[in-house]
Tab-separated table of C-alpha atoms and ligand atoms in Angstrom:
chain	number	residue	atom	x	y	z
A	1	MET	CA	112.544	39.383	56.439
A	2	ARG	CA	110.967	36.995	59.316
A	3	LEU	CA	109.500	39.133	62.519
A	4	ASP	CA	108.394	37.543	65.488
A	5	VAL	CA	106.907	39.203	68.688
A	6	VAL	CA	106.027	37.674	71.849
A	7	THR	CA	103.678	39.739	74.490
A	8	ILE	CA	100.591	39.121	77.072
A	9	PHE	CA	98.862	40.968	74.606
A	10	PRO	CA	98.874	39.590	71.188
A	11	ALA	CA	95.924	41.463	69.417
A	12	PHE	CA	97.407	44.511	70.032
A	13	PHE	CA	99.260	43.598	66.967
A	14	ASP	CA	96.377	43.233	65.222
A	15	VAL	CA	97.033	46.460	63.120
A	16	LEU	CA	99.888	45.072	61.625
A	17	ASP	CA	97.470	43.521	58.838
A	18	VAL	CA	96.555	47.049	58.229
A	19	SER	CA	98.384	49.750	56.120
A	20	LEU	CA	101.674	49.290	54.168
A	21	LEU	CA	102.607	46.418	56.871
A	22	GLY	CA	99.488	44.119	55.540
A	23	LYS	CA	100.397	44.703	51.626
A	24	ALA	CA	103.962	43.778	52.605
A	25	ARG	CA	102.521	41.155	54.092
A	26	GLU	CA	100.979	39.726	51.567
A	27	ARG	CA	103.335	40.489	49.043
A	28	GLY	CA	105.743	38.311	50.976
A	29	LEU	CA	108.093	41.377	51.472
A	30	LEU	CA	107.526	40.427	55.481
A	31	ASP	CA	106.593	37.430	57.531
A	32	ILE	CA	104.853	38.737	61.078
A	33	GLY	CA	104.665	36.009	63.931
A	34	VAL	CA	102.960	36.916	67.180
A	35	HIS	CA	102.812	34.850	69.843
A	36	ASP	CA	101.101	35.341	73.697
A	37	LEU	CA	103.545	34.655	76.568
A	38	ARG	CA	101.074	33.103	78.580
A	39	ASP	CA	100.608	29.871	75.892
A	40	PHE	CA	104.283	29.332	77.481
A	41	THR	CA	102.765	28.927	81.080
A	42	HIS	CA	101.558	25.865	82.664
A	43	ASP	CA	99.798	26.852	86.005
A	44	ARG	CA	95.881	27.480	86.189
A	45	HIS	CA	96.253	31.086	86.074
A	46	ARG	CA	98.605	31.696	83.651
A	47	THR	CA	101.234	33.226	85.370
A	48	VAL	CA	103.965	35.698	83.747
A	49	ASP	CA	104.956	37.538	86.694
A	50	ASP	CA	105.873	37.638	90.503
A	51	THR	CA	107.009	39.909	93.028
A	52	PRO	CA	110.792	41.008	92.428
A	53	TYR	CA	113.981	40.022	94.821
A	54	GLY	CA	115.340	42.657	96.667
A	55	GLY	CA	111.746	44.233	97.212
A	56	GLY	CA	110.487	47.706	95.507
A	57	ALA	CA	107.136	48.239	93.778
A	58	GLY	CA	105.525	46.513	90.916
A	59	MET	CA	106.058	43.109	89.478
A	60	VAL	CA	108.811	41.573	87.514
A	61	MET	CA	108.472	39.135	84.834
A	62	LYS	CA	109.023	35.474	85.326
A	63	PRO	CA	111.930	34.094	82.986
A	64	GLU	CA	110.696	30.831	82.493
A	65	PRO	CA	107.741	31.429	80.015
A	66	TRP	CA	110.160	33.687	78.480
A	67	GLY	CA	112.988	31.277	78.198
A	68	GLU	CA	110.015	28.115	76.747
A	69	ALA	CA	109.184	30.916	74.522
A	70	LEU	CA	112.619	32.057	73.052
A	71	ASP	CA	113.478	28.499	72.779
A	72	GLY	CA	111.323	27.983	70.119
A	73	LEU	CA	111.954	30.999	68.023
A	74	LEU	CA	115.146	31.989	68.283
A	75	GLN	CA	117.587	30.630	65.389
A	76	PRO	CA	121.094	31.232	65.144
A	77	GLU	CA	121.127	33.849	62.534
A	78	SER	CA	118.238	35.757	64.892
A	79	ILE	CA	118.523	39.100	66.283
A	80	LEU	CA	116.895	39.351	70.011
A	81	VAL	CA	115.224	42.677	70.348
A	82	ILE	CA	114.212	43.490	73.987
A	83	PRO	CA	112.670	47.126	74.359
A	84	SER	CA	113.558	48.689	77.757
A	85	PRO	CA	113.621	52.042	79.158
A	86	ALA	CA	117.156	51.347	79.888
A	87	GLY	CA	118.324	50.416	76.613
A	88	GLU	CA	120.190	51.908	73.950
A	89	ARG	CA	118.685	54.696	71.676
A	90	PHE	CA	116.815	53.510	68.852
A	91	THR	CA	117.859	55.905	65.780
A	92	GLN	CA	117.372	55.648	62.121
A	93	GLY	CA	120.909	54.113	61.716
A	94	VAL	CA	119.697	51.660	64.322
A	95	ALA	CA	116.659	51.180	61.958
A	96	ARG	CA	118.717	50.547	58.706
A	97	GLU	CA	120.802	48.402	60.523
A	98	PHE	CA	118.234	45.907	61.830
A	99	ALA	CA	116.599	46.405	58.134
A	100	THR	CA	119.586	44.401	56.671
A	101	GLU	CA	118.718	41.287	59.328
A	102	SER	CA	117.013	38.495	58.298
A	103	HIS	CA	114.798	37.325	61.651
A	104	LEU	CA	114.122	39.737	64.558
A	105	VAL	CA	112.304	38.815	67.801
A	106	PHE	CA	110.981	41.544	70.002
A	107	ALA	CA	110.477	40.479	73.670
A	108	CYS	CA	107.525	42.753	74.398
A	109	GLY	CA	107.966	42.827	78.820
A	110	ARG	CA	105.180	44.345	80.926
A	111	TYR	CA	105.361	45.535	84.421
A	112	GLU	CA	108.508	46.446	85.590
A	113	GLY	CA	110.252	44.477	83.168
A	114	ILE	CA	111.916	41.011	82.301
A	115	ASP	CA	113.799	38.936	85.070
A	116	HIS	CA	117.288	40.375	83.738
A	117	ARG	CA	118.601	36.467	83.400
A	118	VAL	CA	116.499	36.452	79.974
A	119	GLY	CA	118.784	38.511	78.179
A	120	GLU	CA	122.112	37.197	79.699
A	121	HIS	CA	120.790	33.504	79.231
A	122	PHE	CA	120.242	34.094	75.271
A	123	ALA	CA	123.000	36.688	74.866
A	124	ARG	CA	125.307	33.152	75.325
A	125	GLU	CA	124.802	32.075	71.865
A	126	HIS	CA	122.355	34.826	70.277
A	127	ARG	CA	122.764	38.769	69.380
A	128	VAL	CA	120.932	40.466	72.296
A	129	ARG	CA	119.867	44.417	72.017
A	130	SER	CA	118.066	46.150	74.600
A	131	VAL	CA	116.663	49.301	72.802
A	132	SER	CA	114.615	52.242	73.790
A	133	ILE	CA	112.649	54.623	71.577
A	134	GLY	CA	113.108	57.908	73.708
A	135	ASP	CA	113.230	59.242	77.142
A	136	TYR	CA	109.830	59.005	78.248
A	137	VAL	CA	108.500	55.813	80.352
A	138	LEU	CA	106.198	53.765	78.726
A	139	ASN	CA	103.793	50.790	79.800
A	140	GLY	CA	105.602	47.900	78.116
A	141	GLY	CA	107.506	46.888	74.630
A	142	GLU	CA	104.211	46.982	72.555
A	143	VAL	CA	104.279	50.836	71.665
A	144	ALA	CA	108.270	50.575	71.168
A	145	THR	CA	107.674	47.296	69.445
A	146	MET	CA	105.351	48.089	66.655
A	147	ALA	CA	107.155	51.843	65.954
A	148	MET	CA	110.513	50.066	65.721
A	149	ILE	CA	108.626	47.484	63.483
A	150	GLU	CA	107.246	50.572	61.156
A	151	ALA	CA	110.456	52.329	61.049
A	152	ILE	CA	112.671	49.067	60.311
A	153	SER	CA	110.303	47.606	57.233
A	154	ARG	CA	109.907	51.000	55.699
A	155	LEU	CA	113.265	50.714	54.686
A	156	ILE	CA	113.175	46.999	53.328
A	157	PRO	CA	113.354	47.435	49.278
A	158	GLY	CA	110.021	47.497	48.084
A	159	MET	CA	107.867	48.316	50.590
A	160	VAL	CA	107.682	51.951	50.208
A	161	GLY	CA	106.537	53.311	46.742
A	162	ASN	CA	109.544	55.685	45.918
A	163	PRO	CA	112.642	54.213	47.047
A	164	GLU	CA	113.870	58.314	46.858
A	165	SER	CA	111.766	59.775	49.740
A	166	ILE	CA	113.332	57.426	52.051
A	167	VAL	CA	116.648	59.119	51.438
A	168	GLU	CA	114.845	62.724	51.689
A	169	GLU	CA	113.242	62.254	54.449
A	170	SER	CA	114.000	63.188	58.029
A	171	HIS	CA	116.861	61.409	59.803
A	172	GLU	CA	117.838	59.433	56.869
A	173	GLY	CA	120.616	62.076	55.982
A	174	GLY	CA	121.053	62.721	59.425
A	175	LEU	CA	118.984	65.658	59.187
A	176	LEU	CA	115.521	66.941	59.004
A	177	GLU	CA	113.651	67.185	55.716
A	178	ALA	CA	112.610	70.458	54.311
A	179	PRO	CA	109.343	71.744	54.378
A	180	ALA	CA	106.289	69.753	52.069
A	181	TYR	CA	103.828	71.794	49.990
A	182	THR	CA	100.958	71.075	47.592
A	183	LYS	CA	97.937	72.331	46.024
A	184	PRO	CA	96.297	74.984	46.283
A	185	ALA	CA	99.551	77.288	45.676
A	186	GLN	CA	97.363	79.851	47.987
A	187	TRP	CA	95.524	78.578	51.147
A	188	ARG	CA	94.467	81.020	53.949
A	189	GLY	CA	96.219	83.929	52.881
A	190	LEU	CA	100.053	81.595	52.261
A	191	ALA	CA	101.548	80.989	49.008
A	192	VAL	CA	104.042	78.186	48.376
A	193	PRO	CA	107.372	79.254	48.396
A	194	PRO	CA	107.548	80.367	44.576
A	195	VAL	CA	110.756	78.386	43.919
A	196	LEU	CA	109.056	75.221	44.069
A	197	MET	CA	107.022	76.269	41.633
A	198	SER	CA	110.092	77.340	39.085
A	199	GLY	CA	110.900	74.077	37.419
A	200	ASN	CA	114.028	74.920	38.622
A	201	HIS	CA	115.380	71.652	40.133
A	202	GLY	CA	118.810	72.906	40.839
A	203	ALA	CA	117.397	75.846	42.393
A	204	ILE	CA	114.925	73.256	44.667
A	205	ARG	CA	117.042	71.208	45.518
A	206	GLN	CA	119.400	73.766	46.921
A	207	TRP	CA	116.538	75.773	48.433
A	208	ARG	CA	115.535	72.221	50.033
A	209	ALA	CA	119.245	71.624	51.496
A	210	ASP	CA	119.511	75.097	52.896
A	211	GLN	CA	115.776	74.748	54.346
A	212	SER	CA	116.946	71.389	55.939
A	213	VAL	CA	120.363	72.791	57.617
A	214	GLU	CA	118.005	75.846	58.717
A	215	ARG	CA	115.614	73.511	60.242
A	216	THR	CA	117.538	70.869	61.951
A	217	ARG	CA	119.962	74.472	63.442
A	218	SER	CA	116.735	75.723	65.006
A	219	ILE	CA	114.468	72.517	65.844
A	220	ARG	CA	117.455	69.530	66.515
A	221	PRO	CA	120.796	71.490	66.775
A	222	ASP	CA	122.205	68.202	68.159
A	223	LEU	CA	121.785	66.631	65.311
A	224	LEU	CA	124.215	68.969	62.713
A	225	PRO	CA	127.742	67.157	62.130
B	301	JEH	C1	112.524	53.083	90.992
B	301	JEH	C2	111.140	51.231	90.518
B	301	JEH	C3	109.895	52.067	91.037
B	301	JEH	N1	111.185	52.528	89.268
B	301	JEH	C4	110.309	51.559	87.915
B	301	JEH	C5	110.244	52.140	86.633
B	301	JEH	N2	111.339	51.314	86.148
B	301	JEH	C6	111.435	51.977	84.930
B	301	JEH	C7	110.527	51.205	84.326
B	301	JEH	C8	109.558	51.982	83.816
B	301	JEH	C9	108.462	51.418	83.369
B	301	JEH	C10	108.075	49.775	83.141
B	301	JEH	C11	107.246	49.486	81.811
B	301	JEH	N3	107.928	48.795	81.113
B	301	JEH	C12	107.708	47.203	81.012
B	301	JEH	C13	108.684	46.415	80.008
B	301	JEH	C14	108.730	47.584	78.913
B	301	JEH	C15	109.558	48.019	77.941
B	301	JEH	C16	110.019	49.177	77.302
B	301	JEH	C17	109.193	50.685	78.251
B	301	JEH	C18	109.647	51.474	77.338
B	301	JEH	N4	109.496	52.938	78.448
B	301	JEH	N5	110.413	53.874	77.900
B	301	JEH	C19	110.923	53.348	76.182
B	301	JEH	N6	110.815	54.130	75.566
B	301	JEH	C20	110.821	52.060	76.646
B	301	JEH	C21	110.800	51.532	74.998
B	301	JEH	N7	111.373	50.945	74.537
B	301	JEH	C22	108.829	50.120	79.368
B	301	JEH	C23	108.320	49.125	80.007
B	301	JEH	C24	109.882	49.564	83.206
B	301	JEH	C25	110.133	49.768	83.918
B	301	JEH	C26	112.174	52.377	87.197
B	301	JEH	C27	112.549	51.748	88.346
């Protein structure tokens, strides 16, 4: 999978060279390009924003630099992903959908967002998705893009050591995962549930399934079918 990110803070994505993502890049599972939007400006101040038509607080990102940057990146099969507080909810289902794609281009806005015509223009010939990672307000699209890249990339075959672990984790099956434990068996007066040390794999599977439903009912009832 090829990912391209356009941002005015390219250094923000230096972290993509470490951890799982760094290894995935080394192994050729993931190819990531980060591009500075200001490289697509032509004035002395490398201007990327201007005042909003209709008035209002803040500044809006100019369409021209975005047009030039995205013209050079988008292919017919690409999906243009635009993080936005007004976007569709980014869920594990959307992550799974995006993980099957060959090319994702993330447009990281700042200020009050990107001129609406950018998404409108590229939707004429490409798939464009405006996406929000949650109902809270961030200062720009970079954190959201990083979260989405991590959620998507771990679903790419070969990315995570044990593919089974993906199936059992929260949100993959639509429910929260069961609690996890490791050694020691006793810690500060707290014991590991005996069933997990019974060696009875059927009983362990059942306990985890029950715990998953119980936790979901108590913490995230909205996820219950
Ligand atoms: C009335 C008038 C003064 N209000 C002014 C604030 N407006 C909302 C507003 C607020 C902040 C930003 C900053 N920003 C710029 C690009 C950008 C991309 C993503 C996100 C973002 N925030 N939260 C998420 N889950 C996101 C995602 N994904 C935020 C972004 C952009 C836009 C609403 C109108």
